[in-house]
Short mmCIF file of C-alpha atoms in Angstrom, two decimals:
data_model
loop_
_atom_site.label_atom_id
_atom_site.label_comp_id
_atom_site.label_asym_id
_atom_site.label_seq_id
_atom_site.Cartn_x
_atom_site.Cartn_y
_atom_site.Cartn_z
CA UNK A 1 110.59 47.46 84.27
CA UNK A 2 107.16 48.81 83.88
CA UNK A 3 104.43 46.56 85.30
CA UNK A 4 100.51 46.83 85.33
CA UNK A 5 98.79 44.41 86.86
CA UNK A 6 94.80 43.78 87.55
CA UNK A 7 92.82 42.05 89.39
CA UNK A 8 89.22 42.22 90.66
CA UNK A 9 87.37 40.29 87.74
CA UNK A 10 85.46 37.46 88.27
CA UNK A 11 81.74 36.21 87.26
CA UNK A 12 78.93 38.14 88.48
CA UNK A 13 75.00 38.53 87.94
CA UNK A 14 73.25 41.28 85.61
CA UNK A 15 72.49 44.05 88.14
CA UNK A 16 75.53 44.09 90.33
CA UNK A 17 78.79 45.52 91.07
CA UNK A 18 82.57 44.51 90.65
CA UNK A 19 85.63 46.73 92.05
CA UNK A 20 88.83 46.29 89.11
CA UNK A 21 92.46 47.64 90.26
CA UNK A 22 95.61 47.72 88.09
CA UNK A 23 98.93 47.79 90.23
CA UNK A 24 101.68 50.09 88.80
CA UNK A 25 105.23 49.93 89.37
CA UNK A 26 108.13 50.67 86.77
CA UNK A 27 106.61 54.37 86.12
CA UNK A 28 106.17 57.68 87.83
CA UNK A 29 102.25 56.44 87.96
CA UNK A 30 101.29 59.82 89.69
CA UNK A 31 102.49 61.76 86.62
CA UNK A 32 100.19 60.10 84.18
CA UNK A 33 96.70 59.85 83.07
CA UNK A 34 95.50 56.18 83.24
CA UNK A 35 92.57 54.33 81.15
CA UNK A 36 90.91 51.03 80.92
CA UNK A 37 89.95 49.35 77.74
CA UNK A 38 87.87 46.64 77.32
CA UNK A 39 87.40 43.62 74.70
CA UNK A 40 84.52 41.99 74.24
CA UNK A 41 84.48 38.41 73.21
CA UNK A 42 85.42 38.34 69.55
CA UNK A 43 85.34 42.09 68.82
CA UNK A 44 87.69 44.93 68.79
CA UNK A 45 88.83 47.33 71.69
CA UNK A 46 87.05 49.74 72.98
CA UNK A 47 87.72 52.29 75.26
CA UNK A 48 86.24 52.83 78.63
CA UNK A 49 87.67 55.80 80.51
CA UNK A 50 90.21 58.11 81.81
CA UNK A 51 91.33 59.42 84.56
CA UNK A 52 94.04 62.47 84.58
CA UNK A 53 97.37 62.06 86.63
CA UNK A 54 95.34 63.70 89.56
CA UNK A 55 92.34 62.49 89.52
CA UNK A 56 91.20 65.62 88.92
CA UNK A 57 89.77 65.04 85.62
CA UNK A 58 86.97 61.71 84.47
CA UNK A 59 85.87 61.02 81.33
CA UNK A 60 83.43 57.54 80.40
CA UNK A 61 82.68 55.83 77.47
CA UNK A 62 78.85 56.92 77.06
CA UNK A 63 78.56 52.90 77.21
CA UNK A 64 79.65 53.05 80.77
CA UNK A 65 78.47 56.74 81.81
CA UNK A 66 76.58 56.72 85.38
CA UNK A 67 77.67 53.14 86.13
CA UNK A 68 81.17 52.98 86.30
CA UNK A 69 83.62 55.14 88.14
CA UNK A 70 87.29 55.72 87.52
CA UNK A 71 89.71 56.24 90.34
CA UNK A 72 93.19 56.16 91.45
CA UNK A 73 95.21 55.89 94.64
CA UNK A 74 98.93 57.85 93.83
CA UNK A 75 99.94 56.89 97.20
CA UNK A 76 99.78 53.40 96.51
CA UNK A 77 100.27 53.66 92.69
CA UNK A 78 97.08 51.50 91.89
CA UNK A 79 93.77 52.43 89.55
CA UNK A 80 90.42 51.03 90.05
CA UNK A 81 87.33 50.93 88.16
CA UNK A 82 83.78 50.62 90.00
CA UNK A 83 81.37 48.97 87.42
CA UNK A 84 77.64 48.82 89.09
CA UNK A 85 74.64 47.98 87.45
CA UNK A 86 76.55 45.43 85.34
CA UNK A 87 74.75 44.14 82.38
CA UNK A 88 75.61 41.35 80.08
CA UNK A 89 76.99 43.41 77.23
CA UNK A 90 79.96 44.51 80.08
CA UNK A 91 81.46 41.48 79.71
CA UNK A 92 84.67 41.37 78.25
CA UNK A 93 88.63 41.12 78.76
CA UNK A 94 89.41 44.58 80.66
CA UNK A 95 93.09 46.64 80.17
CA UNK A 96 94.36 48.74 81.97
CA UNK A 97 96.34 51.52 80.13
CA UNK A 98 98.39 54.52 80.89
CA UNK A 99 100.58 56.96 78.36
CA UNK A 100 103.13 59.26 78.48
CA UNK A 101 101.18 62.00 79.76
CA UNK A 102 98.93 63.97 82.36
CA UNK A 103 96.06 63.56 80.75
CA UNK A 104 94.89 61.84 77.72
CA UNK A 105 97.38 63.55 75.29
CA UNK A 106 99.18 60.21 74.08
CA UNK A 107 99.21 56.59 72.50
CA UNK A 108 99.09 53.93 75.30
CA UNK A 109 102.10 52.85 76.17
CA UNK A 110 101.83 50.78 79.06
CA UNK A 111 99.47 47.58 79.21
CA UNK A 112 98.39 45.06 82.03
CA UNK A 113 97.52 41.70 80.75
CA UNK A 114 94.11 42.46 81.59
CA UNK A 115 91.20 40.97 83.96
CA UNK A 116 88.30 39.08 82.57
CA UNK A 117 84.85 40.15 83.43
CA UNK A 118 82.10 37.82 82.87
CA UNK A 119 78.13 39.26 83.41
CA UNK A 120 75.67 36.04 83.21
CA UNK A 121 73.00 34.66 85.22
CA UNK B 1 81.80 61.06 69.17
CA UNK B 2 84.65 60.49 66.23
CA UNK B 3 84.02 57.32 64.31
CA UNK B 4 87.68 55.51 63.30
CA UNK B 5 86.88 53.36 59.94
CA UNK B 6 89.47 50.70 59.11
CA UNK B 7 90.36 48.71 55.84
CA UNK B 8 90.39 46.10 54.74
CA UNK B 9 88.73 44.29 57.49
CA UNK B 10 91.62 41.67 57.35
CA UNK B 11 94.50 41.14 54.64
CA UNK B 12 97.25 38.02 53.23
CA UNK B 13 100.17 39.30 52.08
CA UNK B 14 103.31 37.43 51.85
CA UNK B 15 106.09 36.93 53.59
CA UNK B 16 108.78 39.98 52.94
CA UNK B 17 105.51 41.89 50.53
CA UNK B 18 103.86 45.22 52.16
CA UNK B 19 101.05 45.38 54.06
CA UNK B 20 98.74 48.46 54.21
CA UNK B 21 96.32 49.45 56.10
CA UNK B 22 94.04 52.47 56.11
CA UNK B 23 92.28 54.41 58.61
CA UNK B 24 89.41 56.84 58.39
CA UNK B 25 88.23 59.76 60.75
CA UNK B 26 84.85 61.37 60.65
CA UNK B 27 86.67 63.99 61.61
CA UNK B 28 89.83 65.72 61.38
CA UNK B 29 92.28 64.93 64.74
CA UNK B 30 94.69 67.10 63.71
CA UNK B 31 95.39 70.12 66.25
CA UNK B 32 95.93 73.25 64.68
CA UNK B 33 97.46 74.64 68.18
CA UNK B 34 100.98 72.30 67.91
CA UNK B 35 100.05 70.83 64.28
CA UNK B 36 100.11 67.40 65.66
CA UNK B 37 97.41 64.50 64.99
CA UNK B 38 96.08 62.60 67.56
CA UNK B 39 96.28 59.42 65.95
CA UNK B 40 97.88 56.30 67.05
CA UNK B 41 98.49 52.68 65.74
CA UNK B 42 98.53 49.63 67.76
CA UNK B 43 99.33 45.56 67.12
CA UNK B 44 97.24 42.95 68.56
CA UNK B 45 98.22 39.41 69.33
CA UNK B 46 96.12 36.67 70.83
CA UNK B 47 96.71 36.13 74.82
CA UNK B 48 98.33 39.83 74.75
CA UNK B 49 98.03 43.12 75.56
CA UNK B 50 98.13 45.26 72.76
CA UNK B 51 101.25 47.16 71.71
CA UNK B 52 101.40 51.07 70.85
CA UNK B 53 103.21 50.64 67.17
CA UNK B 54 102.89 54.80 66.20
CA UNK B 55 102.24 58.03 67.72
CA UNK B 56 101.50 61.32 66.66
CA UNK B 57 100.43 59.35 63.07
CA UNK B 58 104.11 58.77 62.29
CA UNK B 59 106.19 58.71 65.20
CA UNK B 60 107.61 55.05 66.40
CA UNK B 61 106.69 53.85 69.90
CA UNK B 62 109.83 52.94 72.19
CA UNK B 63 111.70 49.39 70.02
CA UNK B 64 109.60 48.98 67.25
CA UNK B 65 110.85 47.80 64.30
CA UNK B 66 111.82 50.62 61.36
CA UNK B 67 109.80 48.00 59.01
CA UNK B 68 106.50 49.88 60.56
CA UNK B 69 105.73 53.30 59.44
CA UNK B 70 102.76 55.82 59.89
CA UNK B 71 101.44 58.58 57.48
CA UNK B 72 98.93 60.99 56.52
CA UNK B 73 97.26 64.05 58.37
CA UNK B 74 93.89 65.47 59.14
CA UNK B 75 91.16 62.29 58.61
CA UNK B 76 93.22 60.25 56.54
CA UNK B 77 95.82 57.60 57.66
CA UNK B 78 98.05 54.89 56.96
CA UNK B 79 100.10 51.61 58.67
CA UNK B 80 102.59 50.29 56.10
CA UNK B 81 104.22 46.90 57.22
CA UNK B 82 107.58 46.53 54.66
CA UNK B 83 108.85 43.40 54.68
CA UNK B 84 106.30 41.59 56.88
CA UNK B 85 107.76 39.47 58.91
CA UNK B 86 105.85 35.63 60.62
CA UNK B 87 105.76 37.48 63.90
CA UNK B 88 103.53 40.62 62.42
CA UNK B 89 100.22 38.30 62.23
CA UNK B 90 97.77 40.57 64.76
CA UNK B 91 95.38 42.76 64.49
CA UNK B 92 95.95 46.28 64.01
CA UNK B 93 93.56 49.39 65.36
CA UNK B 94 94.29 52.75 65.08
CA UNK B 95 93.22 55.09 67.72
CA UNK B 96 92.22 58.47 67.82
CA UNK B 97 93.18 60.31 71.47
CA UNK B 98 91.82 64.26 69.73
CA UNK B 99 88.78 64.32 72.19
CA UNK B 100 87.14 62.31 74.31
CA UNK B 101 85.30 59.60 74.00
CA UNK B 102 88.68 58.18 72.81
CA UNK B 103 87.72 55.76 69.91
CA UNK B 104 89.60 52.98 67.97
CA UNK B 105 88.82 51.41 64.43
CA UNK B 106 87.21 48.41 63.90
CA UNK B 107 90.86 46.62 63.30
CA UNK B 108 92.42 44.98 60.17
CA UNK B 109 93.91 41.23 60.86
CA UNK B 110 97.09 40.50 59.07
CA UNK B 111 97.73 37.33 57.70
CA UNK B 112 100.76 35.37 55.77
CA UNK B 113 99.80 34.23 52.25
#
């Protein structure tokens, strides 16, 4: 069965950086784009970015443009998000996604139970 | 950016009634290329992930239930519960995947009256 699973969140001060990866097994992950979403405390989901079943395509949130990264490993089916110059408005409950296509041509079928991210002093 | 507007911002409707939701784009996500819009629905309970409901505006995601149904085309757009069941209480975003920045509504809880 398919299975996301991240990891990588934790507490951490304005200013500095924390490395997310989702695990993938169940699915032909290099066939697929992949996203993260995030949830705030108390508000809705947004999404954060993409990444296209090659990595050869990136697209951010403007929220998150220039200080995250998307990236994926196909050889060891896992997805990571780089988040630098973290601020407090980053913090929230973060998904990782993927649908039934290369890119981002598709509802999100596939959902980890997410990583919480917490950005306080 | 496309801006998804939801409503109501939360609804009670009875056990077995209808719910409906609507959702709004500031632009139109249909493609004129395949004739397909980029519009999906998803359900929201606390301590999960969130589940993809609808595709393609009306298309059912993989085991979920006939009682859910998606319409409408172009900027307009609608989730209709039938006979809502205990377990439908979530929240419920639509989501538009046109272009990127991919955006979702604001969401509409469901509650039982």
């Amino acid at each position: 069965q398919v299975q996301l699973v991240e990891s990588g969140g934790g507490v951490v001060q304005p200013g500095r950086s924390l490395r997310l990866s989702c695990a993938v097994s169940g699915f032909t992950f290099s066939n697929y784009g992949m996203h993260w979403v995030r949830q705030a405390p108390g508000k809705g989901l947004e999404w954060v970015a993409v990444i296209w079943f090659d990595g050869s395509h990136k697209y951010y949130a403007d929220s998150v443009k220039g200080r995250f990264t998307i990236s994926r490993d196909n050889s060891k089916n896992t997805l990571h998000l780089q988040m630098d110059s973290l601020r407090a408005e980053d913090t929230a409950l973060y998904y990782c996604a993927g649908g039934k296509d290369s890119g981002y041509d598709s509802g999100l079928d596939y959902w980890g139970q997410g990583t919480l991210v917490t950005v306080s002093s | 950016d496309i801006v998804m507007t939801q409503s109501p911002d939360s609804l009670a409707v009875s056990l077995g009634g209808t719910a409906t939701i609507s959702c709004r784009s500031s632009r139109s996500v249909l493609h004129s290329s395949n004739n397909k819009n980029y519009l999906a629905w998803y359900q929201h309970k606390p301590g999960q992930p969130p589940k993809l409901l609808i595709y393609w505006a009306s298309t059912r995601g993989s085991g979920v239930p006939g009682r859910f149904s998606g319409s409408g085309s172009g900027s307009d757009f609608t989730l209709t519960i039938s006979s809502l069941q205990a377990e439908d209480v979530a929240v419920y975003y639509c989501q538009q995947y046109y272009t990127t920045p991919l955006t979702f509504g604001g969401g509409t809880k469901v509650e039982i009256k």
